[in-house]
PDB file of C-alpha atoms and ligand atoms in Angstrom:
ATOM      1  CA  MET A   1      75.924 123.402  79.067  1.00 42.00           C
ATOM      2  CA  ASN A   2      77.062 122.936  83.020  1.00 56.00           C
ATOM      3  CA  GLU A   3      79.150 125.613  84.311  1.00 75.00           C
ATOM      4  CA  LYS A   4      82.552 123.657  85.660  1.00 86.00           C
ATOM      5  CA  ALA A   5      82.689 123.434  88.923  1.00 94.00           C
ATOM      6  CA  THR A   6      85.337 125.253  91.470  1.00 96.00           C
ATOM      7  CA  TYR A   7      87.206 123.520  94.445  1.00 97.00           C
ATOM      8  CA  ILE A   8      89.915 126.242  96.538  1.00 98.00           C
ATOM      9  CA  VAL A   9      91.553 124.350  99.064  1.00 98.00           C
ATOM     10  CA  MET A  10      92.786 126.753 101.992  1.00 98.00           C
ATOM     11  CA  LEU A  11      95.932 125.461 103.846  1.00 98.00           C
ATOM     12  CA  GLY A  12      98.000 126.668 106.151  1.00 98.00           C
ATOM     13  CA  PRO A  13      98.469 125.883 109.748  1.00 98.00           C
ATOM     14  CA  PRO A  14      96.166 125.653 112.309  1.00 97.00           C
ATOM     15  CA  GLY A  15      94.915 129.989 113.169  1.00 96.00           C
ATOM     16  CA  ALA A  16      95.802 130.989 110.146  1.00 98.00           C
ATOM     17  CA  GLY A  17      92.628 132.085 109.205  1.00 97.00           C
ATOM     18  CA  LYS A  18      91.569 129.779 107.393  1.00 97.00           C
ATOM     19  CA  GLY A  19      87.822 128.983 108.266  1.00 96.00           C
ATOM     20  CA  THR A  20      88.156 132.968 108.913  1.00 95.00           C
ATOM     21  CA  GLN A  21      88.680 133.725 105.036  1.00 97.00           C
ATOM     22  CA  ALA A  22      86.774 130.411 103.881  1.00 97.00           C
ATOM     23  CA  LYS A  23      83.352 130.988 105.161  1.00 96.00           C
ATOM     24  CA  ILE A  24      84.191 134.932 103.487  1.00 96.00           C
ATOM     25  CA  LEU A  25      85.278 133.213 100.308  1.00 97.00           C
ATOM     26  CA  ALA A  26      82.742 130.604  99.670  1.00 97.00           C
ATOM     27  CA  GLU A  27      79.732 133.750 100.682  1.00 96.00           C
ATOM     28  CA  LYS A  28      81.781 135.905  98.016  1.00 96.00           C
ATOM     29  CA  LEU A  29      82.313 133.257  95.100  1.00 96.00           C
ATOM     30  CA  GLY A  30      78.669 131.122  95.777  1.00 95.00           C
ATOM     31  CA  LEU A  31      80.622 128.159  96.671  1.00 97.00           C
ATOM     32  CA  VAL A  32      80.184 125.942  99.588  1.00 97.00           C
ATOM     33  CA  HIS A  33      82.117 126.269 102.942  1.00 97.00           C
ATOM     34  CA  VAL A  34      83.507 122.122 103.262  1.00 98.00           C
ATOM     35  CA  SER A  35      85.510 122.266 106.971  1.00 97.00           C
ATOM     36  CA  THR A  36      86.195 118.609 108.291  1.00 98.00           C
ATOM     37  CA  GLY A  37      87.043 120.059 111.872  1.00 96.00           C
ATOM     38  CA  ASP A  38      83.748 121.594 111.925  1.00 94.00           C
ATOM     39  CA  LEU A  39      81.901 118.567 110.252  1.00 96.00           C
ATOM     40  CA  PHE A  40      83.723 116.635 112.950  1.00 96.00           C
ATOM     41  CA  ARG A  41      82.664 119.311 115.966  1.00 94.00           C
ATOM     42  CA  GLU A  42      78.676 118.925 114.336  1.00 93.00           C
ATOM     43  CA  ASN A  43      79.257 114.621 114.657  1.00 95.00           C
ATOM     44  CA  LEU A  44      80.578 115.284 118.412  1.00 94.00           C
ATOM     45  CA  SER A  45      77.529 118.123 119.316  1.00 91.00           C
ATOM     46  CA  GLN A  46      75.457 115.074 117.882  1.00 94.00           C
ATOM     47  CA  GLU A  47      76.653 112.301 120.462  1.00 95.00           C
ATOM     48  CA  THR A  48      77.293 110.484 116.582  1.00 96.00           C
ATOM     49  CA  GLU A  49      79.956 107.146 116.432  1.00 96.00           C
ATOM     50  CA  LEU A  50      81.821 109.151 114.175  1.00 95.00           C
ATOM     51  CA  GLY A  51      81.862 112.318 116.227  1.00 95.00           C
ATOM     52  CA  LYS A  52      83.466 110.153 119.689  1.00 96.00           C
ATOM     53  CA  LEU A  53      85.986 108.861 117.290  1.00 97.00           C
ATOM     54  CA  ALA A  54      87.032 112.364 115.617  1.00 97.00           C
ATOM     55  CA  SER A  55      86.774 113.907 119.460  1.00 96.00           C
ATOM     56  CA  SER A  56      89.074 111.248 120.873  1.00 96.00           C
ATOM     57  CA  PHE A  57      92.448 112.252 118.016  1.00 97.00           C
ATOM     58  CA  MET A  58      90.757 116.114 118.318  1.00 96.00           C
ATOM     59  CA  VAL A  59      91.356 116.841 122.250  1.00 95.00           C
ATOM     60  CA  ARG A  60      94.931 115.092 121.934  1.00 95.00           C
ATOM     61  CA  GLY A  61      95.857 116.867 118.844  1.00 96.00           C
ATOM     62  CA  GLU A  62      96.023 114.565 116.323  1.00 97.00           C
ATOM     63  CA  LEU A  63      94.679 113.753 113.189  1.00 98.00           C
ATOM     64  CA  VAL A  64      91.689 111.768 112.640  1.00 98.00           C
ATOM     65  CA  PRO A  65      92.656 108.951 110.576  1.00 98.00           C
ATOM     66  CA  ASP A  66      92.924 109.008 106.969  1.00 98.00           C
ATOM     67  CA  ASP A  67      89.994 106.938 105.643  1.00 97.00           C
ATOM     68  CA  VAL A  68      87.450 108.063 108.296  1.00 97.00           C
ATOM     69  CA  THR A  69      88.018 111.858 106.645  1.00 98.00           C
ATOM     70  CA  ILE A  70      87.913 110.774 103.111  1.00 97.00           C
ATOM     71  CA  ALA A  71      84.822 108.683 103.906  1.00 96.00           C
ATOM     72  CA  MET A  72      83.236 111.581 105.400  1.00 97.00           C
ATOM     73  CA  VAL A  73      84.194 114.045 102.972  1.00 97.00           C
ATOM     74  CA  LYS A  74      82.808 111.831 100.063  1.00 96.00           C
ATOM     75  CA  GLU A  75      80.041 112.107 101.102  1.00 95.00           C
ATOM     76  CA  ARG A  76      79.551 115.530 102.066  1.00 96.00           C
ATOM     77  CA  LEU A  77      80.950 116.490  98.214  1.00 95.00           C
ATOM     78  CA  SER A  78      78.160 114.227  96.423  1.00 93.00           C
ATOM     79  CA  ARG A  79      75.103 116.396  97.798  1.00 95.00           C
ATOM     80  CA  PRO A  80      74.082 118.918  95.260  1.00 94.00           C
ATOM     81  CA  ASP A  81      74.805 121.372  97.800  1.00 95.00           C
ATOM     82  CA  CYS A  82      78.408 121.390  96.400  1.00 94.00           C
ATOM     83  CA  ALA A  83      77.933 121.050  92.667  1.00 92.00           C
ATOM     84  CA  ARG A  84      79.189 124.516  92.329  1.00 94.00           C
ATOM     85  CA  GLY A  85      82.255 123.540  94.000  1.00 96.00           C
ATOM     86  CA  ALA A  86      83.444 123.850  97.542  1.00 97.00           C
ATOM     87  CA  VAL A  87      85.911 125.729  99.010  1.00 98.00           C
ATOM     88  CA  MET A  88      87.777 123.065 101.407  1.00 98.00           C
ATOM     89  CA  ASP A  89      88.912 124.321 104.907  1.00 98.00           C
ATOM     90  CA  GLY A  90      91.119 121.012 106.743  1.00 97.00           C
ATOM     91  CA  PHE A  91      91.175 119.028 104.078  1.00 98.00           C
ATOM     92  CA  PRO A  92      93.384 117.809 102.073  1.00 98.00           C
ATOM     93  CA  ARG A  93      95.619 117.975 105.313  1.00 98.00           C
ATOM     94  CA  THR A  94      98.247 114.800 104.183  1.00 98.00           C
ATOM     95  CA  PRO A  95      99.535 113.291 101.312  1.00 98.00           C
ATOM     96  CA  ALA A  96      96.586 110.059 101.225  1.00 98.00           C
ATOM     97  CA  GLN A  97      94.084 112.641 101.659  1.00 98.00           C
ATOM     98  CA  ALA A  98      95.976 114.645  98.700  1.00 98.00           C
ATOM     99  CA  GLY A  99      95.672 111.556  96.772  1.00 97.00           C
ATOM    100  CA  ALA A 100      92.328 110.489  97.690  1.00 97.00           C
ATOM    101  CA  PHE A 101      91.000 113.867  96.821  1.00 98.00           C
ATOM    102  CA  GLU A 102      92.697 113.704  93.811  1.00 97.00           C
ATOM    103  CA  THR A 103      90.832 110.544  92.714  1.00 96.00           C
ATOM    104  CA  LEU A 104      87.396 111.552  93.987  1.00 95.00           C
ATOM    105  CA  LEU A 105      87.547 115.222  91.674  1.00 95.00           C
ATOM    106  CA  ALA A 106      88.740 113.302  88.637  1.00 94.00           C
ATOM    107  CA  GLU A 107      85.486 110.833  88.871  1.00 92.00           C
ATOM    108  CA  ILE A 108      83.104 114.058  88.806  1.00 87.00           C
ATOM    109  CA  ASP A 109      85.280 115.665  86.440  1.00 87.00           C
ATOM    110  CA  GLY A 110      86.422 117.926  88.267  1.00 92.00           C
ATOM    111  CA  LYS A 111      90.036 118.927  89.870  1.00 95.00           C
ATOM    112  CA  VAL A 112      92.112 121.195  92.386  1.00 97.00           C
ATOM    113  CA  ASP A 113      91.443 124.931  90.855  1.00 97.00           C
ATOM    114  CA  HIS A 114      93.345 127.127  93.186  1.00 98.00           C
ATOM    115  CA  VAL A 115      95.680 126.477  96.842  1.00 98.00           C
ATOM    116  CA  PRO A 116      96.297 129.592  99.193  1.00 98.00           C
ATOM    117  CA  PHE A 117      98.522 128.872 101.436  1.00 98.00           C
ATOM    118  CA  ILE A 118      98.145 131.014 104.209  1.00 98.00           C
ATOM    119  CA  SER A 119     101.324 131.513 106.227  1.00 97.00           C
ATOM    120  CA  VAL A 120     100.898 133.144 109.763  1.00 97.00           C
ATOM    121  CA  PRO A 121     104.334 132.916 111.851  1.00 95.00           C
ATOM    122  CA  ASN A 122     104.020 130.619 114.932  1.00 93.00           C
ATOM    123  CA  ASP A 123     104.263 132.683 117.770  1.00 92.00           C
ATOM    124  CA  VAL A 124     100.929 134.749 115.978  1.00 95.00           C
ATOM    125  CA  LEU A 125      99.458 131.363 115.926  1.00 95.00           C
ATOM    126  CA  VAL A 126     100.083 130.954 119.151  1.00 94.00           C
ATOM    127  CA  GLU A 127      98.370 134.056 120.237  1.00 93.00           C
ATOM    128  CA  ARG A 128      95.276 133.815 117.611  1.00 95.00           C
ATOM    129  CA  LEU A 129      94.132 130.926 119.214  1.00 95.00           C
ATOM    130  CA  SER A 130      94.875 131.477 122.954  1.00 93.00           C
ATOM    131  CA  GLY A 131      92.070 134.174 121.563  1.00 94.00           C
ATOM    132  CA  ARG A 132      89.891 132.373 119.541  1.00 95.00           C
ATOM    133  CA  TRP A 133      86.092 132.675 120.984  1.00 96.00           C
ATOM    134  CA  MET A 134      83.295 130.388 118.289  1.00 94.00           C
ATOM    135  CA  SER A 135      80.095 130.429 118.427  1.00 93.00           C
ATOM    136  CA  HIS A 136      77.771 126.885 117.828  1.00 87.00           C
ATOM    137  CA  SER A 137      77.435 127.804 114.383  1.00 85.00           C
ATOM    138  CA  GLY A 138      81.009 127.997 113.656  1.00 84.00           C
ATOM    139  CA  ARG A 139      81.209 131.120 113.398  1.00 91.00           C
ATOM    140  CA  VAL A 140      84.234 132.876 114.569  1.00 93.00           C
ATOM    141  CA  TYR A 141      85.637 135.775 116.691  1.00 96.00           C
ATOM    142  CA  HIS A 142      88.916 137.095 118.758  1.00 95.00           C
ATOM    143  CA  ALA A 143      88.861 138.872 121.845  1.00 95.00           C
ATOM    144  CA  LEU A 144      90.743 141.297 119.732  1.00 94.00           C
ATOM    145  CA  TYR A 145      91.111 141.379 116.555  1.00 93.00           C
ATOM    146  CA  ASN A 146      87.683 139.964 115.555  1.00 94.00           C
ATOM    147  CA  PRO A 147      85.182 140.816 118.963  1.00 96.00           C
ATOM    148  CA  PRO A 148      81.761 140.060 118.925  1.00 97.00           C
ATOM    149  CA  LYS A 149      79.456 143.654 119.699  1.00 97.00           C
ATOM    150  CA  VAL A 150      79.077 141.145 122.924  1.00 97.00           C
ATOM    151  CA  LYS A 151      81.893 139.942 124.314  1.00 96.00           C
ATOM    152  CA  TRP A 152      81.097 136.346 124.911  1.00 97.00           C
ATOM    153  CA  VAL A 153      77.885 135.979 122.908  1.00 97.00           C
ATOM    154  CA  ASP A 154      77.238 135.623 119.102  1.00 97.00           C
ATOM    155  CA  ASP A 155      76.797 138.871 116.849  1.00 97.00           C
ATOM    156  CA  VAL A 156      73.950 136.761 114.993  1.00 96.00           C
ATOM    157  CA  ASP A 157      71.814 134.491 116.855  1.00 95.00           C
ATOM    158  CA  GLY A 158      73.328 135.923 120.461  1.00 96.00           C
ATOM    159  CA  SER A 159      73.638 132.543 121.772  1.00 96.00           C
ATOM    160  CA  PRO A 160      76.735 132.065 124.003  1.00 97.00           C
ATOM    161  CA  LEU A 161      80.710 131.951 122.243  1.00 97.00           C
ATOM    162  CA  TYR A 162      83.237 129.236 123.826  1.00 95.00           C
ATOM    163  CA  GLN A 163      86.311 128.064 123.805  1.00 94.00           C
ATOM    164  CA  ARG A 164      87.436 125.057 121.978  1.00 92.00           C
ATOM    165  CA  GLU A 165      89.016 122.317 123.854  1.00 91.00           C
ATOM    166  CA  ASP A 166      92.119 121.880 121.394  1.00 93.00           C
ATOM    167  CA  ASP A 167      93.270 125.778 121.870  1.00 94.00           C
ATOM    168  CA  LYS A 168      94.598 124.685 125.130  1.00 90.00           C
ATOM    169  CA  PRO A 169      98.685 126.246 124.620  1.00 88.00           C
ATOM    170  CA  GLU A 170      99.477 122.471 124.694  1.00 89.00           C
ATOM    171  CA  THR A 171      97.932 121.118 122.693  1.00 93.00           C
ATOM    172  CA  VAL A 172      97.468 124.276 120.160  1.00 94.00           C
ATOM    173  CA  LEU A 173     101.513 123.766 120.205  1.00 94.00           C
ATOM    174  CA  HIS A 174     100.911 119.754 119.425  1.00 96.00           C
ATOM    175  CA  ARG A 175      98.589 120.227 116.561  1.00 97.00           C
ATOM    176  CA  ILE A 176     101.366 123.251 115.213  1.00 97.00           C
ATOM    177  CA  LYS A 177     103.713 120.288 114.887  1.00 97.00           C
ATOM    178  CA  VAL A 178     101.324 117.632 113.594  1.00 98.00           C
ATOM    179  CA  TYR A 179     101.111 120.570 110.941  1.00 98.00           C
ATOM    180  CA  TYR A 180     104.649 120.439 109.814  1.00 97.00           C
ATOM    181  CA  ASP A 181     104.946 116.610 110.007  1.00 98.00           C
ATOM    182  CA  GLN A 182     101.976 115.173 108.237  1.00 98.00           C
ATOM    183  CA  THR A 183     100.927 118.342 106.265  1.00 98.00           C
ATOM    184  CA  SER A 184     103.315 120.772 105.563  1.00 97.00           C
ATOM    185  CA  PRO A 185     104.955 118.746 102.435  1.00 97.00           C
ATOM    186  CA  LEU A 186     101.095 119.091 100.826  1.00 98.00           C
ATOM    187  CA  ILE A 187     102.526 123.514 100.127  1.00 98.00           C
ATOM    188  CA  GLU A 188     105.599 121.368  97.105  1.00 98.00           C
ATOM    189  CA  PHE A 189     103.285 119.022  95.922  1.00 97.00           C
ATOM    190  CA  TYR A 190     100.270 121.867  95.284  1.00 98.00           C
ATOM    191  CA  ARG A 191     103.104 124.338  94.248  1.00 98.00           C
ATOM    192  CA  GLN A 192     104.731 121.184  91.324  1.00 97.00           C
ATOM    193  CA  ALA A 193     100.631 121.020  90.495  1.00 96.00           C
ATOM    194  CA  GLY A 194     100.472 124.741  89.290  1.00 97.00           C
ATOM    195  CA  THR A 195      97.532 125.700  91.918  1.00 97.00           C
ATOM    196  CA  LEU A 196      99.502 127.143  95.066  1.00 98.00           C
ATOM    197  CA  VAL A 197      99.259 130.978  95.394  1.00 98.00           C
ATOM    198  CA  GLU A 198     100.927 132.939  98.821  1.00 98.00           C
ATOM    199  CA  ILE A 199      99.333 134.743 100.979  1.00 98.00           C
ATOM    200  CA  ASP A 200     100.391 136.537 103.693  1.00 98.00           C
ATOM    201  CA  GLY A 201      98.480 135.983 106.903  1.00 98.00           C
ATOM    202  CA  THR A 202      99.556 138.378 109.102  1.00 98.00           C
ATOM    203  CA  LYS A 203      97.324 141.485 107.301  1.00 98.00           C
ATOM    204  CA  GLU A 204      94.160 142.283 108.972  1.00 96.00           C
ATOM    205  CA  ILE A 205      91.030 140.257 107.769  1.00 96.00           C
ATOM    206  CA  GLU A 206      89.983 142.172 105.062  1.00 97.00           C
ATOM    207  CA  GLN A 207      92.812 142.375 103.428  1.00 98.00           C
ATOM    208  CA  VAL A 208      93.970 139.079 103.550  1.00 98.00           C
ATOM    209  CA  THR A 209      90.226 138.522 102.059  1.00 98.00           C
ATOM    210  CA  GLU A 210      91.074 141.235  99.304  1.00 98.00           C
ATOM    211  CA  ASP A 211      94.552 138.898  98.083  1.00 98.00           C
ATOM    212  CA  LEU A 212      92.682 135.944  98.127  1.00 98.00           C
ATOM    213  CA  LEU A 213      89.792 136.707  96.126  1.00 97.00           C
ATOM    214  CA  GLU A 214      92.122 138.128  93.577  1.00 97.00           C
ATOM    215  CA  ALA A 215      94.335 135.258  94.033  1.00 95.00           C
ATOM    216  CA  VAL A 216      91.432 133.369  93.211  1.00 94.00           C
ATOM    217  CA  ALA A 217      89.934 135.398  89.809  1.00 89.00           C
TER     218      ALA A 217
HETATM  219  P1  LIG B   1      90.283 122.806 112.326  1.00 90.65           P
HETATM  220  O1  LIG B   1      89.279 122.538 112.876  1.00 90.65           O
HETATM  221  O2  LIG B   1      90.110 122.519 111.200  1.00 90.65           O
HETATM  222  O3  LIG B   1      91.204 123.673 112.605  1.00 90.65           O
HETATM  223  P2  LIG B   1      92.974 123.955 112.216  1.00 90.65           P
HETATM  224  O4  LIG B   1      93.201 123.273 110.946  1.00 90.65           O
HETATM  225  O5  LIG B   1      94.022 123.368 113.330  1.00 90.65           O
HETATM  226  O6  LIG B   1      92.835 125.226 112.190  1.00 90.65           O
HETATM  227  P3  LIG B   1      91.855 126.143 113.296  1.00 90.65           P
HETATM  228  O7  LIG B   1      90.098 126.119 112.724  1.00 90.65           O
HETATM  229  O8  LIG B   1      92.179 126.314 114.354  1.00 90.65           O
HETATM  230  O9  LIG B   1      92.192 127.753 112.666  1.00 90.65           O
HETATM  231  P4  LIG B   1      92.215 128.238 110.948  1.00 90.65           P
HETATM  232  O10 LIG B   1      92.918 128.372 110.217  1.00 90.65           O
HETATM  233  O11 LIG B   1      90.947 127.879 110.407  1.00 90.65           O
HETATM  234  O12 LIG B   1      91.690 129.746 111.680  1.00 90.65           O
HETATM  235  P5  LIG B   1      91.108 130.568 112.114  1.00 90.65           P
HETATM  236  O13 LIG B   1      90.068 131.731 110.885  1.00 90.65           O
HETATM  237  O14 LIG B   1      89.473 129.982 113.105  1.00 90.65           O
HETATM  238  O15 LIG B   1      91.312 120.980 112.654  1.00 90.65           O
HETATM  239  C1  LIG B   1      90.572 120.892 114.571  1.00 90.65           C
HETATM  240  C2  LIG B   1      90.843 119.130 114.013  1.00 90.65           C
HETATM  241  O16 LIG B   1      89.681 118.839 113.850  1.00 90.65           O
HETATM  242  C3  LIG B   1      92.284 118.711 114.536  1.00 90.65           C
HETATM  243  O17 LIG B   1      93.203 118.979 114.894  1.00 90.65           O
HETATM  244  C4  LIG B   1      91.924 117.182 113.872  1.00 90.65           C
HETATM  245  O18 LIG B   1      92.539 116.532 115.054  1.00 90.65           O
HETATM  246  C5  LIG B   1      90.747 117.561 113.702  1.00 90.65           C
HETATM  247  N1  LIG B   1      90.804 117.675 111.907  1.00 90.65           N
HETATM  248  C6  LIG B   1      90.432 118.253 110.551  1.00 90.65           C
HETATM  249  N2  LIG B   1      90.355 118.497 109.399  1.00 90.65           N
HETATM  250  C7  LIG B   1      90.812 116.571 109.141  1.00 90.65           C
HETATM  251  C8  LIG B   1      91.709 116.537 108.313  1.00 90.65           C
HETATM  252  N3  LIG B   1      91.719 116.458 107.530  1.00 90.65           N
HETATM  253  N4  LIG B   1      92.350 115.248 108.731  1.00 90.65           N
HETATM  254  C9  LIG B   1      92.699 114.874 109.858  1.00 90.65           C
HETATM  255  N5  LIG B   1      92.151 115.306 110.934  1.00 90.65           N
HETATM  256  C10 LIG B   1      91.192 116.536 110.778  1.00 90.65           C
HETATM  257  O19 LIG B   1      91.529 132.058 113.392  1.00 90.65           O
HETATM  258  C11 LIG B   1      91.913 131.707 114.337  1.00 90.65           C
HETATM  259  C12 LIG B   1      91.904 132.985 114.760  1.00 90.65           C
HETATM  260  O20 LIG B   1      92.197 134.412 114.635  1.00 90.65           O
HETATM  261  C13 LIG B   1      90.631 133.507 115.668  1.00 90.65           C
HETATM  262  O21 LIG B   1      90.159 133.974 116.515  1.00 90.65           O
HETATM  263  C14 LIG B   1      90.260 134.497 114.098  1.00 90.65           C
HETATM  264  O22 LIG B   1      89.882 135.543 114.743  1.00 90.65           O
HETATM  265  C15 LIG B   1      91.696 135.272 114.042  1.00 90.65           C
HETATM  266  N6  LIG B   1      92.021 135.783 112.975  1.00 90.65           N
HETATM  267  C16 LIG B   1      91.891 135.145 111.628  1.00 90.65           C
HETATM  268  N7  LIG B   1      92.410 136.451 110.651  1.00 90.65           N
HETATM  269  C17 LIG B   1      92.862 136.926 111.073  1.00 90.65           C
HETATM  270  C18 LIG B   1      94.449 137.922 110.950  1.00 90.65           C
HETATM  271  N8  LIG B   1      94.198 138.084 109.509  1.00 90.65           N
HETATM  272  N9  LIG B   1      94.016 138.695 111.663  1.00 90.65           N
HETATM  273  C19 LIG B   1      94.104 138.968 113.005  1.00 90.65           C
HETATM  274  N10 LIG B   1      93.318 137.429 112.869  1.00 90.65           N
HETATM  275  C20 LIG B   1      92.679 136.682 112.670  1.00 90.65           C
END
């Protein structure tokens, strides 16, 4: 008999640590990490039409339209590596995306199993995003809280690290506003569904991982 797939939705404001923790959880649980932000950035670096379209929203800190995002996720989840399930990072992000995700999972006899909501105060979010260094492979560092062994160099492949265009302070503040306006209603949606579990994202990275593993066990 086939094992039932597991779907975990990481919820939280920009900079809460969704990407950092989603990567670790996916590896520990043998699931695929699906980050809509990373998928858009990959498309942008490959100069696809989708990448160009997404970038015009991302640089302003706005959300990419729902239909475009949902179609991209549908295609990603249809690939064989997602057969055991996925840790969703940055999706769903609007009530329309959450509804479409329920429908999509129902078609494959799946459901959202756990929704860790990582909460972190706004002032900490700004500090985290302004010190974030990214690798082109999607690994995430922080100048102070999670530094690479050598400044501005990826530990794994030695490539140069970069700062995201949308991590400029003014764009960060707008992204936080967009989160409160468009994404935070999902907290109540998943609380009602009985899948939400609140995680204190101000603790150290390793402690947050332990709390998450306990929450999704
Ligand atoms: P996306 O890439 O998803 O960005 P985001 O949701 O704004 O989240 P971030 O990646 O900024 O933060 P995070 O929570 O992953 O934090 P991280 O782990 O990196 O989206 C970017 C854009 O793409 C959107 O604005 C939108 O335009 C578009 N988009 C994406 N998905 C979409 C969708 N579904 N619909 C429409 N549009 C979409 O950590 C942050 C920093 O803090 C790092 O430096 C890290 O090292 C550090 N850190 C992490 N945890 C800790 C800790 N516990 N203590 C100290 N430091 C920590």
